[in-house]
């Protein structure tokens, strides 16, 4: 665990270019991280001080948690992500699109020119509304489809509704997941275990099956896996094995669908500041020091993974199939 626990502030930096964000963080960050601005220059950014470092305030929300109630609020790229038409005219469905990596992908996809449908739990309506407004602000179709992915019938309905509203489907992001820390395997009830398996393994199976008949050559399926797939924590017995399964299905499906021209890839985040972690996903001890033990000394923000979700869906990544792209601050390789 790193000893430097001071809250860091990113400095404005010089340089040229338009792809990377130059971000100026005001000293008044008490209300969150969302007041980042996107500068014209793309100078060097020090990744160790770009975003807030631990310690974090102890905080706990009921599952599934809301990004809007986190302190500090995560950065999903609301003010920073700049598109350049990489996904123009594409039609995307993102599960767990209300917050975290799903929201970062939704914002980025819309700014790259895609129409986007998001799924989330009804309890997350408040977060979802913000995402829908951000997609609409880009002049793209924004479709909100709340519902519980643990039900097969809903998974089918979700895809049907998304296809109908978007007029087709060519990007599927299986991103929703359940993560609950349990000290011992003895503390995991059958209901618990079942809920994690249903959300993390069954739902992508059901959603992908429903989506496949609609996917044409050039379409892309992206799964959010985790460093937990290969480097499981002792307190995430059930969750970690679902991520091993996720990494595995991505590789299997890539081989199966590659000949049809459909690419399947995964994103493997390390510790990222999202509602999943503050609603039972991590122990309070881990949460207050979250990400501090990575080589970058801080957790990632969802915005820092947005470009990976874009890249994996874009035409110029056409030879990426069955790949797992990590973003873990230097620890836990995919
Ligand atoms: P998040 O809480 O923002 O997103 C998870 C989403 O899953 C929720 O927003 C919710 O809408 C959805 N969800 C959960 N159960 C559901 C259900 N039964 N029906 C419908 N939707 C449901 O957190 P996140 O960290 O952005 O999680 C996104 C993905 O990233 C997950 O697959 C997670 O396993 C993965 N991941 C996260 C971290 C991290 O440190 N945050 C690290 C590695 C992998
Ligand atoms: Mg959420």
CSV table of C-alpha atoms in Angstrom, one decimal, residues 7-305:
chain,number,residue,atom,x,y,z
A,7,UNK,CA,-5.5,14.3,-2.6
A,8,UNK,CA,-3.8,15.4,-5.8
A,9,UNK,CA,-4.8,18.0,-8.3
A,10,UNK,CA,-4.0,17.8,-11.9
A,11,UNK,CA,-2.2,20.7,-13.4
A,12,UNK,CA,-2.8,22.3,-16.7
A,13,UNK,CA,-0.2,21.2,-19.2
A,14,UNK,CA,0.8,22.5,-22.6
A,15,UNK,CA,1.2,20.7,-25.9
A,16,UNK,CA,-0.5,20.0,-29.2
A,17,UNK,CA,-3.1,17.6,-30.5
A,18,UNK,CA,-6.8,17.0,-30.3
A,19,UNK,CA,-7.2,13.4,-29.1
A,20,UNK,CA,-6.1,13.4,-25.5
A,21,UNK,CA,-7.8,15.5,-23.0
A,22,UNK,CA,-6.0,18.3,-21.2
A,23,UNK,CA,-7.9,18.7,-18.0
A,24,UNK,CA,-7.9,21.5,-15.6
A,25,UNK,CA,-9.3,20.6,-12.2
A,26,UNK,CA,-10.4,23.4,-10.1
A,27,UNK,CA,-9.2,23.3,-6.5
A,28,UNK,CA,-12.9,23.2,-5.4
A,29,UNK,CA,-13.4,19.6,-6.0
A,30,UNK,CA,-15.5,18.9,-2.9
A,31,UNK,CA,-18.6,18.2,-4.9
A,32,UNK,CA,-17.0,15.7,-7.2
A,33,UNK,CA,-14.8,15.1,-10.2
A,34,UNK,CA,-17.2,16.2,-12.8
A,35,UNK,CA,-15.9,19.8,-13.2
A,36,UNK,CA,-13.2,18.8,-15.6
A,37,UNK,CA,-12.9,20.8,-18.8
A,38,UNK,CA,-11.4,19.6,-22.1
A,39,UNK,CA,-8.6,21.9,-23.2
A,40,UNK,CA,-7.5,22.5,-26.8
A,41,UNK,CA,-4.0,21.1,-26.1
A,42,UNK,CA,-3.1,17.5,-25.5
A,43,UNK,CA,0.0,17.9,-23.4
A,44,UNK,CA,1.5,15.3,-21.2
A,45,UNK,CA,-0.7,14.2,-18.3
A,46,UNK,CA,0.8,12.6,-15.2
A,47,UNK,CA,-1.4,9.5,-14.7
A,48,UNK,CA,-0.5,9.4,-11.0
A,49,UNK,CA,-2.0,12.8,-10.3
A,50,UNK,CA,-4.6,13.1,-13.0
A,51,UNK,CA,-7.4,12.0,-10.7
A,52,UNK,CA,-8.1,11.8,-7.0
A,53,UNK,CA,-6.0,9.5,-4.9
A,54,UNK,CA,-7.0,7.7,-1.7
A,55,UNK,CA,-7.9,8.0,1.1
A,56,UNK,CA,-11.6,8.2,0.3
A,57,UNK,CA,-14.4,8.9,2.7
A,58,UNK,CA,-16.1,5.9,4.1
A,59,UNK,CA,-19.4,5.5,2.3
A,60,UNK,CA,-22.1,2.9,1.7
A,61,UNK,CA,-25.1,2.7,-0.5
A,62,UNK,CA,-27.7,0.0,-0.9
A,63,UNK,CA,-27.1,-2.2,-4.0
A,64,UNK,CA,-27.0,-1.2,-6.9
A,65,UNK,CA,-25.9,2.3,-5.8
A,66,UNK,CA,-26.0,5.6,-7.6
A,67,UNK,CA,-23.1,7.5,-9.2
A,68,UNK,CA,-24.9,10.7,-8.3
A,69,UNK,CA,-24.6,9.9,-4.6
A,70,UNK,CA,-20.9,9.0,-4.6
A,71,UNK,CA,-18.3,11.3,-2.9
A,72,UNK,CA,-16.4,12.2,-5.0
A,73,UNK,CA,-18.6,11.7,-8.0
A,74,UNK,CA,-16.9,9.5,-10.7
A,75,UNK,CA,-15.8,11.0,-14.0
A,76,UNK,CA,-17.6,9.3,-16.9
A,77,UNK,CA,-16.3,11.7,-19.4
A,78,UNK,CA,-19.3,13.9,-19.2
A,79,UNK,CA,-17.3,17.1,-19.8
A,80,UNK,CA,-14.2,15.6,-21.3
A,81,UNK,CA,-14.9,13.0,-24.0
A,82,UNK,CA,-14.5,14.4,-27.5
A,83,UNK,CA,-15.8,12.3,-30.4
A,84,UNK,CA,-14.5,12.2,-34.0
A,85,UNK,CA,-17.2,10.2,-35.9
A,86,UNK,CA,-15.6,6.8,-35.2
A,87,UNK,CA,-19.0,5.1,-34.7
A,88,UNK,CA,-21.2,7.2,-37.0
A,89,UNK,CA,-24.6,5.7,-37.6
A,90,UNK,CA,-23.9,2.6,-35.4
A,91,UNK,CA,-26.6,1.2,-33.0
A,92,UNK,CA,-25.4,0.1,-29.6
A,93,UNK,CA,-27.0,-1.6,-26.6
A,94,UNK,CA,-25.2,-1.3,-23.3
A,95,UNK,CA,-26.2,-3.2,-20.2
A,96,UNK,CA,-25.4,-1.3,-16.9
A,97,UNK,CA,-25.3,1.9,-19.1
A,98,UNK,CA,-26.5,4.2,-16.3
A,99,UNK,CA,-23.2,4.4,-14.4
A,100,UNK,CA,-19.6,3.4,-14.3
A,101,UNK,CA,-17.9,1.9,-17.4
A,102,UNK,CA,-21.3,1.5,-19.1
A,103,UNK,CA,-22.1,5.2,-18.7
A,104,UNK,CA,-18.6,6.1,-20.0
A,105,UNK,CA,-19.1,3.9,-23.0
A,106,UNK,CA,-22.6,5.3,-23.6
A,107,UNK,CA,-21.4,8.9,-23.6
A,108,UNK,CA,-18.4,8.1,-25.8
A,109,UNK,CA,-20.5,6.1,-28.3
A,110,UNK,CA,-23.0,8.9,-28.6
A,111,UNK,CA,-20.2,11.5,-29.2
A,112,UNK,CA,-18.7,9.2,-31.8
A,113,UNK,CA,-22.0,9.3,-33.6
A,114,UNK,CA,-23.9,6.2,-32.4
A,115,UNK,CA,-27.5,5.8,-31.3
A,116,UNK,CA,-27.5,4.1,-27.9
A,117,UNK,CA,-29.9,2.0,-25.8
A,118,UNK,CA,-29.1,1.5,-22.2
A,119,UNK,CA,-30.4,-1.1,-19.7
A,120,UNK,CA,-30.2,-0.6,-15.9
A,121,UNK,CA,-32.3,-1.6,-12.8
A,122,UNK,CA,-35.4,0.5,-12.1
A,123,UNK,CA,-33.7,1.8,-8.9
A,124,UNK,CA,-31.1,3.5,-11.0
A,125,UNK,CA,-33.6,5.7,-12.9
A,126,UNK,CA,-31.9,8.9,-11.6
A,127,UNK,CA,-28.5,8.0,-13.0
A,128,UNK,CA,-30.0,6.7,-16.2
A,129,UNK,CA,-31.9,10.0,-16.8
A,130,UNK,CA,-28.5,11.8,-16.8
A,131,UNK,CA,-27.1,9.5,-19.4
A,132,UNK,CA,-30.2,9.7,-21.6
A,133,UNK,CA,-29.9,13.5,-21.5
A,134,UNK,CA,-26.2,13.4,-22.4
A,135,UNK,CA,-26.9,11.1,-25.4
A,136,UNK,CA,-29.8,13.3,-26.6
A,137,UNK,CA,-27.5,16.3,-26.3
A,138,UNK,CA,-25.4,14.8,-29.1
A,139,UNK,CA,-28.5,14.6,-31.3
A,140,UNK,CA,-28.4,10.8,-31.1
A,141,UNK,CA,-31.3,8.4,-30.3
A,142,UNK,CA,-31.3,7.6,-26.6
A,143,UNK,CA,-33.3,4.6,-25.5
A,144,UNK,CA,-33.9,3.7,-21.8
A,145,UNK,CA,-34.9,0.2,-21.1
A,146,UNK,CA,-35.0,-0.5,-17.3
A,147,UNK,CA,-35.4,-4.1,-16.1
A,148,UNK,CA,-33.8,-7.0,-14.3
A,149,UNK,CA,-31.3,-9.1,-16.4
A,150,UNK,CA,-31.6,-12.0,-14.0
A,151,UNK,CA,-34.8,-12.9,-15.9
A,152,UNK,CA,-34.4,-14.7,-19.3
A,153,UNK,CA,-37.7,-13.3,-20.6
A,154,UNK,CA,-36.5,-9.7,-19.8
A,155,UNK,CA,-33.2,-10.3,-21.6
A,156,UNK,CA,-35.1,-11.3,-24.8
A,157,UNK,CA,-37.5,-8.3,-24.4
A,158,UNK,CA,-34.5,-6.0,-23.9
A,159,UNK,CA,-32.9,-6.9,-27.2
A,160,UNK,CA,-36.2,-6.8,-29.0
A,161,UNK,CA,-37.0,-3.3,-27.7
A,162,UNK,CA,-33.6,-2.1,-28.4
A,163,UNK,CA,-33.6,-3.4,-32.0
A,164,UNK,CA,-37.0,-1.9,-32.6
A,165,UNK,CA,-36.2,1.5,-31.2
A,166,UNK,CA,-32.7,1.7,-32.8
A,167,UNK,CA,-33.7,0.2,-36.1
A,168,UNK,CA,-31.1,-2.6,-35.7
A,169,UNK,CA,-28.1,-3.5,-33.6
A,170,UNK,CA,-24.4,-3.6,-34.3
A,171,UNK,CA,-22.7,-3.1,-31.0
A,172,UNK,CA,-23.6,-5.1,-27.9
A,173,UNK,CA,-21.8,-4.3,-24.6
A,174,UNK,CA,-22.4,-6.9,-21.9
A,175,UNK,CA,-21.3,-4.8,-19.0
A,176,UNK,CA,-23.8,-5.2,-16.1
A,177,UNK,CA,-22.6,-7.1,-13.1
A,178,UNK,CA,-23.2,-7.9,-9.5
A,179,UNK,CA,-20.3,-7.8,-7.0
A,180,UNK,CA,-20.7,-8.3,-3.2
A,181,UNK,CA,-17.8,-8.8,-0.9
A,182,UNK,CA,-18.1,-11.7,1.5
A,183,UNK,CA,-15.3,-12.6,3.9
A,184,UNK,CA,-15.9,-16.3,3.8
A,185,UNK,CA,-17.5,-18.7,1.4
A,186,UNK,CA,-19.6,-19.6,4.4
A,187,UNK,CA,-21.2,-16.2,4.3
A,188,UNK,CA,-22.4,-16.7,0.7
A,189,UNK,CA,-25.9,-17.9,0.6
A,190,UNK,CA,-27.3,-19.8,-2.3
A,191,UNK,CA,-29.5,-16.8,-3.2
A,192,UNK,CA,-26.4,-14.6,-3.2
A,193,UNK,CA,-24.5,-17.0,-5.4
A,194,UNK,CA,-27.4,-17.5,-7.7
A,195,UNK,CA,-27.9,-13.7,-8.1
A,196,UNK,CA,-24.2,-13.2,-9.0
A,197,UNK,CA,-24.3,-16.1,-11.5
A,198,UNK,CA,-27.6,-14.9,-13.1
A,199,UNK,CA,-26.4,-11.4,-13.5
A,200,UNK,CA,-22.8,-12.0,-14.6
A,201,UNK,CA,-23.0,-15.3,-16.5
A,202,UNK,CA,-26.6,-16.1,-17.5
A,203,UNK,CA,-27.6,-12.6,-18.6
A,204,UNK,CA,-24.7,-12.1,-21.2
A,205,UNK,CA,-25.7,-15.6,-22.5
A,206,UNK,CA,-29.3,-14.7,-22.8
A,207,UNK,CA,-28.7,-11.2,-24.2
A,208,UNK,CA,-26.1,-12.4,-26.7
A,209,UNK,CA,-28.4,-15.2,-27.9
A,210,UNK,CA,-31.2,-12.8,-28.5
A,211,UNK,CA,-28.9,-10.3,-30.2
A,212,UNK,CA,-27.0,-12.6,-32.5
A,213,UNK,CA,-29.7,-12.9,-35.2
A,214,UNK,CA,-29.6,-9.2,-35.6
A,215,UNK,CA,-25.8,-8.8,-35.9
A,216,UNK,CA,-24.2,-8.4,-39.3
A,217,UNK,CA,-20.6,-8.7,-40.4
A,218,UNK,CA,-18.7,-5.8,-38.9
A,219,UNK,CA,-20.8,-5.9,-35.7
A,220,UNK,CA,-19.0,-6.1,-32.3
A,221,UNK,CA,-19.7,-7.7,-29.0
A,222,UNK,CA,-17.8,-6.4,-26.0
A,223,UNK,CA,-17.9,-7.9,-22.5
A,224,UNK,CA,-16.6,-6.2,-19.4
A,225,UNK,CA,-14.5,-8.8,-17.5
A,226,UNK,CA,-12.0,-7.9,-14.7
A,227,UNK,CA,-8.5,-8.5,-13.4
A,228,UNK,CA,-10.5,-10.8,-11.0
A,229,UNK,CA,-10.7,-13.3,-13.8
A,230,UNK,CA,-7.0,-14.1,-13.4
A,231,UNK,CA,-6.1,-12.6,-10.0
A,232,UNK,CA,-9.1,-13.3,-7.7
A,233,UNK,CA,-9.5,-11.6,-4.3
A,234,UNK,CA,-10.2,-13.8,-1.3
A,235,UNK,CA,-13.4,-12.0,-0.6
A,236,UNK,CA,-14.9,-12.2,-4.1
A,237,UNK,CA,-15.2,-16.0,-4.4
A,238,UNK,CA,-18.4,-15.9,-6.5
A,239,UNK,CA,-17.8,-12.7,-8.5
A,240,UNK,CA,-14.2,-13.6,-9.4
A,241,UNK,CA,-15.2,-16.9,-11.0
A,242,UNK,CA,-17.9,-15.2,-13.1
A,243,UNK,CA,-15.2,-12.9,-14.5
A,244,UNK,CA,-13.1,-15.9,-15.4
A,245,UNK,CA,-16.2,-17.2,-17.1
A,246,UNK,CA,-16.6,-13.9,-18.9
A,247,UNK,CA,-13.0,-13.8,-20.2
A,248,UNK,CA,-13.5,-17.4,-21.3
A,249,UNK,CA,-16.8,-16.9,-23.2
A,250,UNK,CA,-15.3,-13.9,-25.0
A,251,UNK,CA,-12.5,-16.1,-26.3
A,252,UNK,CA,-14.8,-19.0,-27.2
A,253,UNK,CA,-17.4,-16.7,-28.9
A,254,UNK,CA,-14.6,-14.9,-30.8
A,255,UNK,CA,-13.6,-18.2,-32.4
A,256,UNK,CA,-17.3,-19.1,-33.1
A,257,UNK,CA,-18.3,-15.7,-34.6
A,258,UNK,CA,-15.1,-14.6,-36.2
A,259,UNK,CA,-16.0,-16.5,-39.4
A,260,UNK,CA,-19.3,-14.6,-39.5
A,261,UNK,CA,-17.4,-11.3,-39.3
A,262,UNK,CA,-18.6,-10.5,-35.8
A,263,UNK,CA,-15.8,-9.6,-33.4
A,264,UNK,CA,-15.9,-10.4,-29.7
A,265,UNK,CA,-13.6,-8.7,-27.2
A,266,UNK,CA,-13.3,-7.9,-23.6
A,267,UNK,CA,-12.3,-5.0,-21.3
A,268,UNK,CA,-10.6,-6.0,-18.0
A,269,UNK,CA,-10.6,-3.1,-15.5
A,270,UNK,CA,-8.7,-2.9,-12.3
A,271,UNK,CA,-10.0,-0.9,-9.4
A,272,UNK,CA,-12.4,1.8,-10.9
A,273,UNK,CA,-14.3,4.3,-8.9
A,274,UNK,CA,-18.0,3.2,-9.5
A,275,UNK,CA,-21.2,2.6,-7.6
A,276,UNK,CA,-20.5,-1.2,-7.6
A,277,UNK,CA,-17.7,-0.6,-5.2
A,278,UNK,CA,-19.6,1.6,-2.7
A,279,UNK,CA,-22.7,-0.6,-2.6
A,280,UNK,CA,-21.3,-3.8,-1.1
A,281,UNK,CA,-18.7,-4.5,-3.7
A,282,UNK,CA,-15.7,-3.8,-1.4
A,283,UNK,CA,-14.9,-3.8,2.3
A,284,UNK,CA,-14.8,-0.4,3.9
A,285,UNK,CA,-11.1,-0.9,4.5
A,286,UNK,CA,-10.5,-1.6,0.8
A,287,UNK,CA,-12.8,1.3,-0.3
A,288,UNK,CA,-11.1,4.0,1.8
A,289,UNK,CA,-7.7,3.0,0.3
A,290,UNK,CA,-9.2,2.1,-3.1
A,291,UNK,CA,-6.6,1.8,-5.8
A,292,UNK,CA,-3.8,3.0,-3.6
A,293,UNK,CA,-1.8,-0.2,-4.0
A,294,UNK,CA,-1.7,0.0,-7.8
A,295,UNK,CA,1.5,1.4,-9.4
A,296,UNK,CA,-0.4,4.6,-10.2
A,297,UNK,CA,-1.5,4.9,-6.6
A,298,UNK,CA,-5.1,5.6,-7.3
A,299,UNK,CA,-8.2,4.0,-8.7
A,300,UNK,CA,-9.2,4.6,-12.3
A,301,UNK,CA,-12.2,6.7,-13.3
A,302,UNK,CA,-14.7,5.2,-15.8
A,303,UNK,CA,-13.7,8.0,-18.3
A,304,UNK,CA,-10.3,6.5,-18.6
A,305,UNK,CA,-11.7,3.3,-20.2
